[in-house]
XYZ file of C-alpha atoms in Angstrom:
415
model
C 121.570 53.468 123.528
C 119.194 51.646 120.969
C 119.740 53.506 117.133
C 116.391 55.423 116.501
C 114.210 54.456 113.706
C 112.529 57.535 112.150
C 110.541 55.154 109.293
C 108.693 54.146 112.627
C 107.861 57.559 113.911
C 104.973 59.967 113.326
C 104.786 63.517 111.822
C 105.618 65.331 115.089
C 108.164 62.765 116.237
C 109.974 62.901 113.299
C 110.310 66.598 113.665
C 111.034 67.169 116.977
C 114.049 64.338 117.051
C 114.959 65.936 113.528
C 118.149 67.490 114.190
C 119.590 64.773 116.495
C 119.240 62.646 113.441
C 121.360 64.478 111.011
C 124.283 64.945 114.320
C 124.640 68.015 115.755
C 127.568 69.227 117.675
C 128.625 68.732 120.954
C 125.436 66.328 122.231
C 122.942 69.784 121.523
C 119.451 68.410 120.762
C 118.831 71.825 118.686
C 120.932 72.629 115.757
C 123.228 75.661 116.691
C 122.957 78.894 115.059
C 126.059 78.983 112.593
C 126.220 83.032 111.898
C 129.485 82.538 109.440
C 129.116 83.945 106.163
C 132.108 82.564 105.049
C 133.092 78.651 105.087
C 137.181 77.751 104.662
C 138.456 74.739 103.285
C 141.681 72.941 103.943
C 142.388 73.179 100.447
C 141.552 74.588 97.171
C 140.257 71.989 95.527
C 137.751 71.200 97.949
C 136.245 74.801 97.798
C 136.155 74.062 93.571
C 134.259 70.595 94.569
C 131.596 72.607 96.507
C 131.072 75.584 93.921
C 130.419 72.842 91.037
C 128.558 71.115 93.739
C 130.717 68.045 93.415
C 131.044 67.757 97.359
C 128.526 68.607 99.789
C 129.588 71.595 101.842
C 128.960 75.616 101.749
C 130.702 78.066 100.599
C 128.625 81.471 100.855
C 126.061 82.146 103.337
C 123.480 83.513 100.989
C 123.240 80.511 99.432
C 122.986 79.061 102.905
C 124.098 77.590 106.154
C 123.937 74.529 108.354
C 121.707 76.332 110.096
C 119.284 76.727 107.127
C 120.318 73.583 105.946
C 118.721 71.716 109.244
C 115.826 73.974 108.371
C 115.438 72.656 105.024
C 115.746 68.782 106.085
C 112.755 69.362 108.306
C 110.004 70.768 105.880
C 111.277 68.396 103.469
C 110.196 65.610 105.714
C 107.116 67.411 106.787
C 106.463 67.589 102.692
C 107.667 64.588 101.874
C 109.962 66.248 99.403
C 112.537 65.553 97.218
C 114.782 68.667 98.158
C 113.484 71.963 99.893
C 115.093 75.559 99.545
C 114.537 77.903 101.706
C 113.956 81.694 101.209
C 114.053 84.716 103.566
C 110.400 84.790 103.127
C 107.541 83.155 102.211
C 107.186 85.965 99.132
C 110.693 86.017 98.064
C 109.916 81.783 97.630
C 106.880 82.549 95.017
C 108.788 84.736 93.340
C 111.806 82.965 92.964
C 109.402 79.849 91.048
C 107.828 82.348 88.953
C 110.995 84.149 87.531
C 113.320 81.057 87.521
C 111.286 78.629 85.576
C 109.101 81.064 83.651
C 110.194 82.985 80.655
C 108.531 85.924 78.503
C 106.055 84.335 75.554
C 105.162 81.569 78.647
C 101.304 81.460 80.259
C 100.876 80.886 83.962
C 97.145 79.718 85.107
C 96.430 80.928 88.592
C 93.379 81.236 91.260
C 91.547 84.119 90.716
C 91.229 83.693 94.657
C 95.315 84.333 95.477
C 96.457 86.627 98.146
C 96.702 90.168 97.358
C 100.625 90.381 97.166
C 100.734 86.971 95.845
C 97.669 88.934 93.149
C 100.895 91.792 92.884
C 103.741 89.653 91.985
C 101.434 88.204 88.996
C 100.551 92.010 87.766
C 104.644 92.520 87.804
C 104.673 89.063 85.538
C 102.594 90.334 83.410
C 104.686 93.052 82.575
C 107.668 91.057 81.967
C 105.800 89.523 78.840
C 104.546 85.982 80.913
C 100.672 85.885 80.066
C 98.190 85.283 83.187
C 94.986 83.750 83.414
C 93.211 84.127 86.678
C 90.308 81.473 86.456
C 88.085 80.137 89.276
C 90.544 77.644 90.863
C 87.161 75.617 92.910
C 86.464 74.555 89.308
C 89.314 72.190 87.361
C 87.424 72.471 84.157
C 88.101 76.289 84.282
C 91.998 75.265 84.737
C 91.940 72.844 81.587
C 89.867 74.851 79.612
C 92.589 78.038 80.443
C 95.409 75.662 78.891
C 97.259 76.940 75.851
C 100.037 75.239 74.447
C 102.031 77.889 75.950
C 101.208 77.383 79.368
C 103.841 76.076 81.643
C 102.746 76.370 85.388
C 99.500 76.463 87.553
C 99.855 78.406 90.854
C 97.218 77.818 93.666
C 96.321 77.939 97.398
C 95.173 75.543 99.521
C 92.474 77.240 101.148
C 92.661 81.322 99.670
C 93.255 84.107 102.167
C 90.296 85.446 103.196
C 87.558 84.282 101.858
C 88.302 80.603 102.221
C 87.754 79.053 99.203
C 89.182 75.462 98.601
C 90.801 74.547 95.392
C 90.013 71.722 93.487
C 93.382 70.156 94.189
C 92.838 66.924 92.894
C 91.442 67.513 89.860
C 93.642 70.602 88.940
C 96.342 68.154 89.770
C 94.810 65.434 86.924
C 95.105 68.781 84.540
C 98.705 69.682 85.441
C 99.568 65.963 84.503
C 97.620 65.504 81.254
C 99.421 68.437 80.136
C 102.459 68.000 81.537
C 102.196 71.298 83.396
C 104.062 72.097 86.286
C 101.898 72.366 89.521
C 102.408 74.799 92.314
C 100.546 74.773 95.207
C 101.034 77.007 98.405
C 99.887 74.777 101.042
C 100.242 78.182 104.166
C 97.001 77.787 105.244
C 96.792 74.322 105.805
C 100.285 73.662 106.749
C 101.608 70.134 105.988
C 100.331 68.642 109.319
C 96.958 69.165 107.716
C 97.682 68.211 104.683
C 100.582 67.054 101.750
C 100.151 68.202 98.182
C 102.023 65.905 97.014
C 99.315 63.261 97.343
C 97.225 65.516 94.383
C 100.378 65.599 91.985
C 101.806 68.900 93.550
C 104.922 69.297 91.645
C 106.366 72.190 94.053
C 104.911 73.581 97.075
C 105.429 76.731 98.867
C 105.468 77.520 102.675
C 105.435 80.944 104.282
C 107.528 79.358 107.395
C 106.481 82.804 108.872
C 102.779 81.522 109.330
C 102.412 77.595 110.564
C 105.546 76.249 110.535
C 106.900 78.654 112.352
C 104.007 80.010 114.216
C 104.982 82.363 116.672
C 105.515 85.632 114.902
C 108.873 85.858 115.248
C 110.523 85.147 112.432
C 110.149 85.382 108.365
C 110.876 82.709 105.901
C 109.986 80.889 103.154
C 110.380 77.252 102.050
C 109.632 75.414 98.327
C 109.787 71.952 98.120
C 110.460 69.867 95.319
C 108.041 66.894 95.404
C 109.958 64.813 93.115
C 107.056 63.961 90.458
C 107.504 66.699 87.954
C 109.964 65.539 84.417
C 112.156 68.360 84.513
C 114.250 66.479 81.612
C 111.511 67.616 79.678
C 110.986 71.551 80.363
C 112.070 73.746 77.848
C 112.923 76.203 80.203
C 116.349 74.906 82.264
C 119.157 76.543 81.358
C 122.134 74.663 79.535
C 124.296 75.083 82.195
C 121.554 73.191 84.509
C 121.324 70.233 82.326
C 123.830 68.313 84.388
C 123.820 65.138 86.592
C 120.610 63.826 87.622
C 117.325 65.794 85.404
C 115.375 65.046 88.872
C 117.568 68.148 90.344
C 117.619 70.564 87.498
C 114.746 72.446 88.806
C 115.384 73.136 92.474
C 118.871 73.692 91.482
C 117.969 76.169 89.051
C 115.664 77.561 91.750
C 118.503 77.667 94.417
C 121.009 78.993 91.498
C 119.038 81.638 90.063
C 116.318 82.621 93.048
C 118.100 82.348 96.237
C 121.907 82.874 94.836
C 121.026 85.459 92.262
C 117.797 87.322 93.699
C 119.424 87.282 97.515
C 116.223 86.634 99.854
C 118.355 84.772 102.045
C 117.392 83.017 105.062
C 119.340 84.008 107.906
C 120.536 81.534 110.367
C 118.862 82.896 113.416
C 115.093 82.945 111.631
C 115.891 79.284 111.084
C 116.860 78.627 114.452
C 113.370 80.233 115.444
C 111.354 78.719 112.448
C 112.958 75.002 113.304
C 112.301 75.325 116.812
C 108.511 77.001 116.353
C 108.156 73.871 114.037
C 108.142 71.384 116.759
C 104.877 71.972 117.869
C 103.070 72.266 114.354
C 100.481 69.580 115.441
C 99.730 70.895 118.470
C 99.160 73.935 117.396
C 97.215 72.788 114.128
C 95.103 71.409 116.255
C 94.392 74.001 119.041
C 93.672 76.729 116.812
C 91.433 74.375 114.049
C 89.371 73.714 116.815
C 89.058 77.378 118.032
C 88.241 78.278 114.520
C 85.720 75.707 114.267
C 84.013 76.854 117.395
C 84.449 80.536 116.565
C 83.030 80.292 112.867
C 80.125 78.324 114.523
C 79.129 80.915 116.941
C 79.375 83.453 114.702
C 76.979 81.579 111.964
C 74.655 81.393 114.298
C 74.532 85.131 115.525
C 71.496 87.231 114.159
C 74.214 90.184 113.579
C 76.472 88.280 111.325
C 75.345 87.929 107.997
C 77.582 85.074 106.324
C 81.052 83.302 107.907
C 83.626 81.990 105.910
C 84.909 78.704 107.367
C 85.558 75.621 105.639
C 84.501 73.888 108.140
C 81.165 75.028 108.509
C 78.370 72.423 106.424
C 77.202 76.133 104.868
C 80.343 76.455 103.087
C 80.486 75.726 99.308
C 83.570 73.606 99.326
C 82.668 71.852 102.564
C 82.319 68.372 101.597
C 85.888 68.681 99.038
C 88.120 70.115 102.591
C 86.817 67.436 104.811
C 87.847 64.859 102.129
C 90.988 66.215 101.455
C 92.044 67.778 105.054
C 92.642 66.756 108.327
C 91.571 69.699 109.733
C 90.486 73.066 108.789
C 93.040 75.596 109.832
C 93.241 78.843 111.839
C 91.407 81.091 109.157
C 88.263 82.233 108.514
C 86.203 85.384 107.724
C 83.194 86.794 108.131
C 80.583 89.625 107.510
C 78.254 92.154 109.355
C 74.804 92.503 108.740
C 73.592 95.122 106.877
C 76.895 96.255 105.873
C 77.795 97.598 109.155
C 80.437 99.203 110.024
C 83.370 96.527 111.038
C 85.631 99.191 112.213
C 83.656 100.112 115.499
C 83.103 96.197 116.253
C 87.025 95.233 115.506
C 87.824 98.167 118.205
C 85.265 96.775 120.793
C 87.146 93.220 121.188
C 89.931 93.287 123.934
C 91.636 89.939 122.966
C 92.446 89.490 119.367
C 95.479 91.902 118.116
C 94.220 94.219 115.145
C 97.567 93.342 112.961
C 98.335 91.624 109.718
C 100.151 88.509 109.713
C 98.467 84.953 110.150
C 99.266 81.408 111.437
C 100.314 82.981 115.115
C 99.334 81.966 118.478
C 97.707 84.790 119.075
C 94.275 85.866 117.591
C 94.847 88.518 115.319
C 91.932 90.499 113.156
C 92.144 92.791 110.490
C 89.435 94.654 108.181
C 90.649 93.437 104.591
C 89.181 96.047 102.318
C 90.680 98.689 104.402
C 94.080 97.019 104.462
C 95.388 93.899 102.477
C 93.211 94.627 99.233
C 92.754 98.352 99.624
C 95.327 98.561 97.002
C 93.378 96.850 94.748
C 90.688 99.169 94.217
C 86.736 98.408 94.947
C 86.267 96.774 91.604
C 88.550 94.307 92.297
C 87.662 93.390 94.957
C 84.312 93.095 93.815
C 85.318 90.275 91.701
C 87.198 88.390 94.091
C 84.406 88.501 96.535
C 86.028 90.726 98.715
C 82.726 92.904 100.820
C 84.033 96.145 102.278
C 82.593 94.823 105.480
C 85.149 91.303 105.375
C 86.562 90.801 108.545
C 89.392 88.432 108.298
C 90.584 86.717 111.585
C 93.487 84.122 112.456
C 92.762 82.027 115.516
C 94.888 81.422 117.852
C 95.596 79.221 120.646
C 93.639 81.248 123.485
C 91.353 79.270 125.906
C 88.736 78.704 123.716
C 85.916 79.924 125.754
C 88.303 83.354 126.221
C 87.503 84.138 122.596
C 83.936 82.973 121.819
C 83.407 85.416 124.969
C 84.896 87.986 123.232
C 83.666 88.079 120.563
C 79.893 87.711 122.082
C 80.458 91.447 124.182
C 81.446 92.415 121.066
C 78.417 91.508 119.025
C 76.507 93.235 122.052
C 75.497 89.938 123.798
C-alpha cells in the first residue's frame, strides 16, 4: 500500500484519515478510548524524563491522554497551529488564557459584543485587579485607541453570540502587532472550516469543541491553539520556571502547566472520542446548516411580522461586505426580532421542529429567547447596551431538510 501524503489532502481529508496517520493500535481507523488515569514506565527515569517533559509520554490523566492527545493533533491541523491544548470545555479554555498569562495591574481589551458567560468570566477578572475595557470590537480604531501601556491581551469573537456582529479581525489583528499585544480570538461560530485566524495575526484561538467541531451535542470540550506568531520570549508575564527550551513553547506550556494541570478542567477520554469522531464531518455540516441559515434569515427578512434579522449573510447586515471577505461561509447562527415588540414566547411555543434549549453548533435546530435566558442575568440595562431587545430570538440551524424549517417557521408566523 502506497504511503499517504497529507501535504496533498484537503481540510476534511486530512481530518478524517487523521488518526491513521499518527498509528493507532491494532489496524483501528479511530483512535481508541484510553480510560487509564495512570501511565507506568519500565523504569524510573523514564517517568522523571516525562514530568520535566524531556521525553514524550504521559504520566497523569488530567494533564491528558492519547486519547486527548489524538484530539489535540486534529484541531491543530484544522487551525493550523503550533500546539493545541485541550480543556474539558470550551469555558474552562477562556479561562485558563485569561488567568495563566494575565496578572493583577495588567489591562485586557475585549468586545463589548462577547457572550454572556464569556461577559462573566471578565466581571470575575476584574475583581482580581486585571483592568477591562469593553470597546466596540466592529471598529479597530476603538481597540488601538483602548491601548495602555499596560495592556497585554485582546479577546474577541468571530461573529458574537446573538446578535451577529463581525469583528474587525484584520485590523484588530494590525493593532495586536503594532503593540505587541497578544491576540485572542474565539473562532466557535465560524469554526475553522469557515475560517483560520491565524491568517489576521491570531496569536491563540479558542474552540468550544462542544459547538462545531464536535457538533452533535454530545459531548463538552474545549480546545486553544497556539498559532505560533506571538514572541513569547518577550512577555513579561512567563514564569521563571517556564523560561526553558524553546521561547516558542513557553506559553502553551504555561497554559497546559498552570490551566489544565493546576485548574483541572480536564478533557476526558470518551468526550474526545466523541468530539474527534463528530469532527469528521465539520464541512459537511458547515455547509448544510450555513445554507439553512442563509435561507432561514432570508425568509424571515422578508416577512411583514419580523421587524429586523440578524444574519451576516444577509446584504442588510452592517458587517456584510467585511464576513463575505473574510469567511467562507456564514455559519449556523442568527437572530431575529418581532414586530412591535411582540411577545416571542407564544411564537417560540408554536414551532414543532426546532428544540427550545441552549447550546449551539448542533444538528438540530435549537431556539431560545435570550433576554429571558442567556442575558437575563445581566439585567435590562445591560442588555440595552449590548443591543440585546427583550424580544431577541436567537436560533442555531441545523441540518433539517431545508424546506422542513422555512415551513416551520412560516405556520408559525401565521402563514
Amino acid at each position: 500500500m502506497s504511503k499517504p501524503d497529507p501535504a496533498r489532502w484537503g481540510f476534511t481529508t486530512r481530518t478524517v484519515h487523521g488518526d491513521r496517520l499518527g498509528g493507532v493500535e491494532h489496524g483501528g481507523i479511530h483512535k481508541p478510548m484510553h480510560t487509564s488515569v495512570q501511565y507506568g514506565y519500565a523504569n524510573a527515569a523514564e517517568l522523571i524524563g516525562v514530568f520535566k517533559g524531556e521525553i514524550a509520554g504521559f504520566n497523569y490523566a488530567r494533564q491528558g491522554t492519547p486519547t486527548v492527545a489524538a484530539l489535540e493533533a486534529c484541531v491543530n491541523r484544522m487551525e493550523d497551529g503550533r500546539g493545541t491544548i485541550c480543556f474539558a470545555t470550551g469555558m474552562a479554555a477562556i479561562v485558563a488564557v485569561f488567568t495563566t498569562l494575565l496578572k493583577a495591574g495588567d489591562h485586557l481589551i475585549a468586545s463589548k459584543f462577547v457572550f454572556g458567560n464569556t461577559n462573566s468570566v471578565l466581571g470575575t477578572l476584574q475583581g482580581l485587579g486585571i483592568r477591562v475595557s469593553m470597546v466596540d470590537a466592529t471598529d479597530a480604531a476603538e481597540v488601538a485607541t483602548a491601548v495602555t501601556p499596560q495592556t497585554r491581551m485582546v479577546f474577541v469573537e468571530t461573529i458574537a453570540n446573538p446578535r451577529t456582529q463581525v469583528a474587525d479581525l484584520a485590523g484588530i489583528g494590525a493593532v495586536c502587532k503594532a503593540h505587541g499585544l497578544i491576540y485572542v480570538v474565539d473562532n466557535t461560530v465560524t469554526s475553522p472550516w469557515l475560517f483560520k485566524p491565524k491568517a489576521v495575526g491570531a496569536s491563540l484561538i479558542i474552540n468550544s469543541l462542544t459547538k462545531s467541531i464536535g457538533g452533535h451535542g454530545n459531548a463538552l470540550g474545549g480546545a486553544v491553539t497556539d498559532t505560533g506568531l506571538f514572541d513569547w520570549s518577550n512577555y513579561p508575564n512567563i514564569f521563571e520556571g517556564y523560561r526553558k527550551g524553546n521561547p516558542a513553547t513557553w506559553g502553551l506550556g504555561q497554559i497546559k502547566k498552570k490551566g489544565l494541570r493546576d485548574q483541572g478542567a480536564a478533557l476526558s477520554s470518551e468526550a474526545s472520542h466523541h468530539l474527534a469522531v463528530g469532527a469528521e464531518t465539520l464541512g459537511l455540516r458547515m455547509n448544510a446548516t450555513s445554507a439553512n441559515a442563509q435561507a432561514l434569515a432570508e425568509m424571515l427578512e422578508a416577512h411583514p411580522a419580523v421587524r429586523r434579522v440578524y444574519y451576516p449573510g444577509l446584504a442588510s447586515h452592517a458587517q456584510h461586505a467585511r464576513a463575505q471577505e473574510l469567511f467562507c461561509g456564514n455559519s449556523w447562527l442568527l437572530a431575529f426580532e418581532l414586530k412591535d415588540d411582540a411577545d416571542c414566547l407564544p411564537f417560540i411555543d408554536r414551532l414543532t421542529l426546532p428544540i427550545i434549549a441552549t447550546g449551539l453548533g448542533d444538528t438540530r435546530t435549537l431556539i431560545i429567547p435570550v433576554a429571558h435566558t442567556i442575558f437575563w442575568e445581566m439585567g435590562a440595562e445591560k442588555r440595552a447596551e449590548m443591543g440585546i431587545a427583550e424580544s431577541l430570538i436567537r436560533v442555531s440551524v441545523g441540518i433539517e431538510d431545508q424546506q422542513d424549517i422555512l415551513g416551520d417557521f412560516k405556520q408559525a408566523l401565521g402563514d
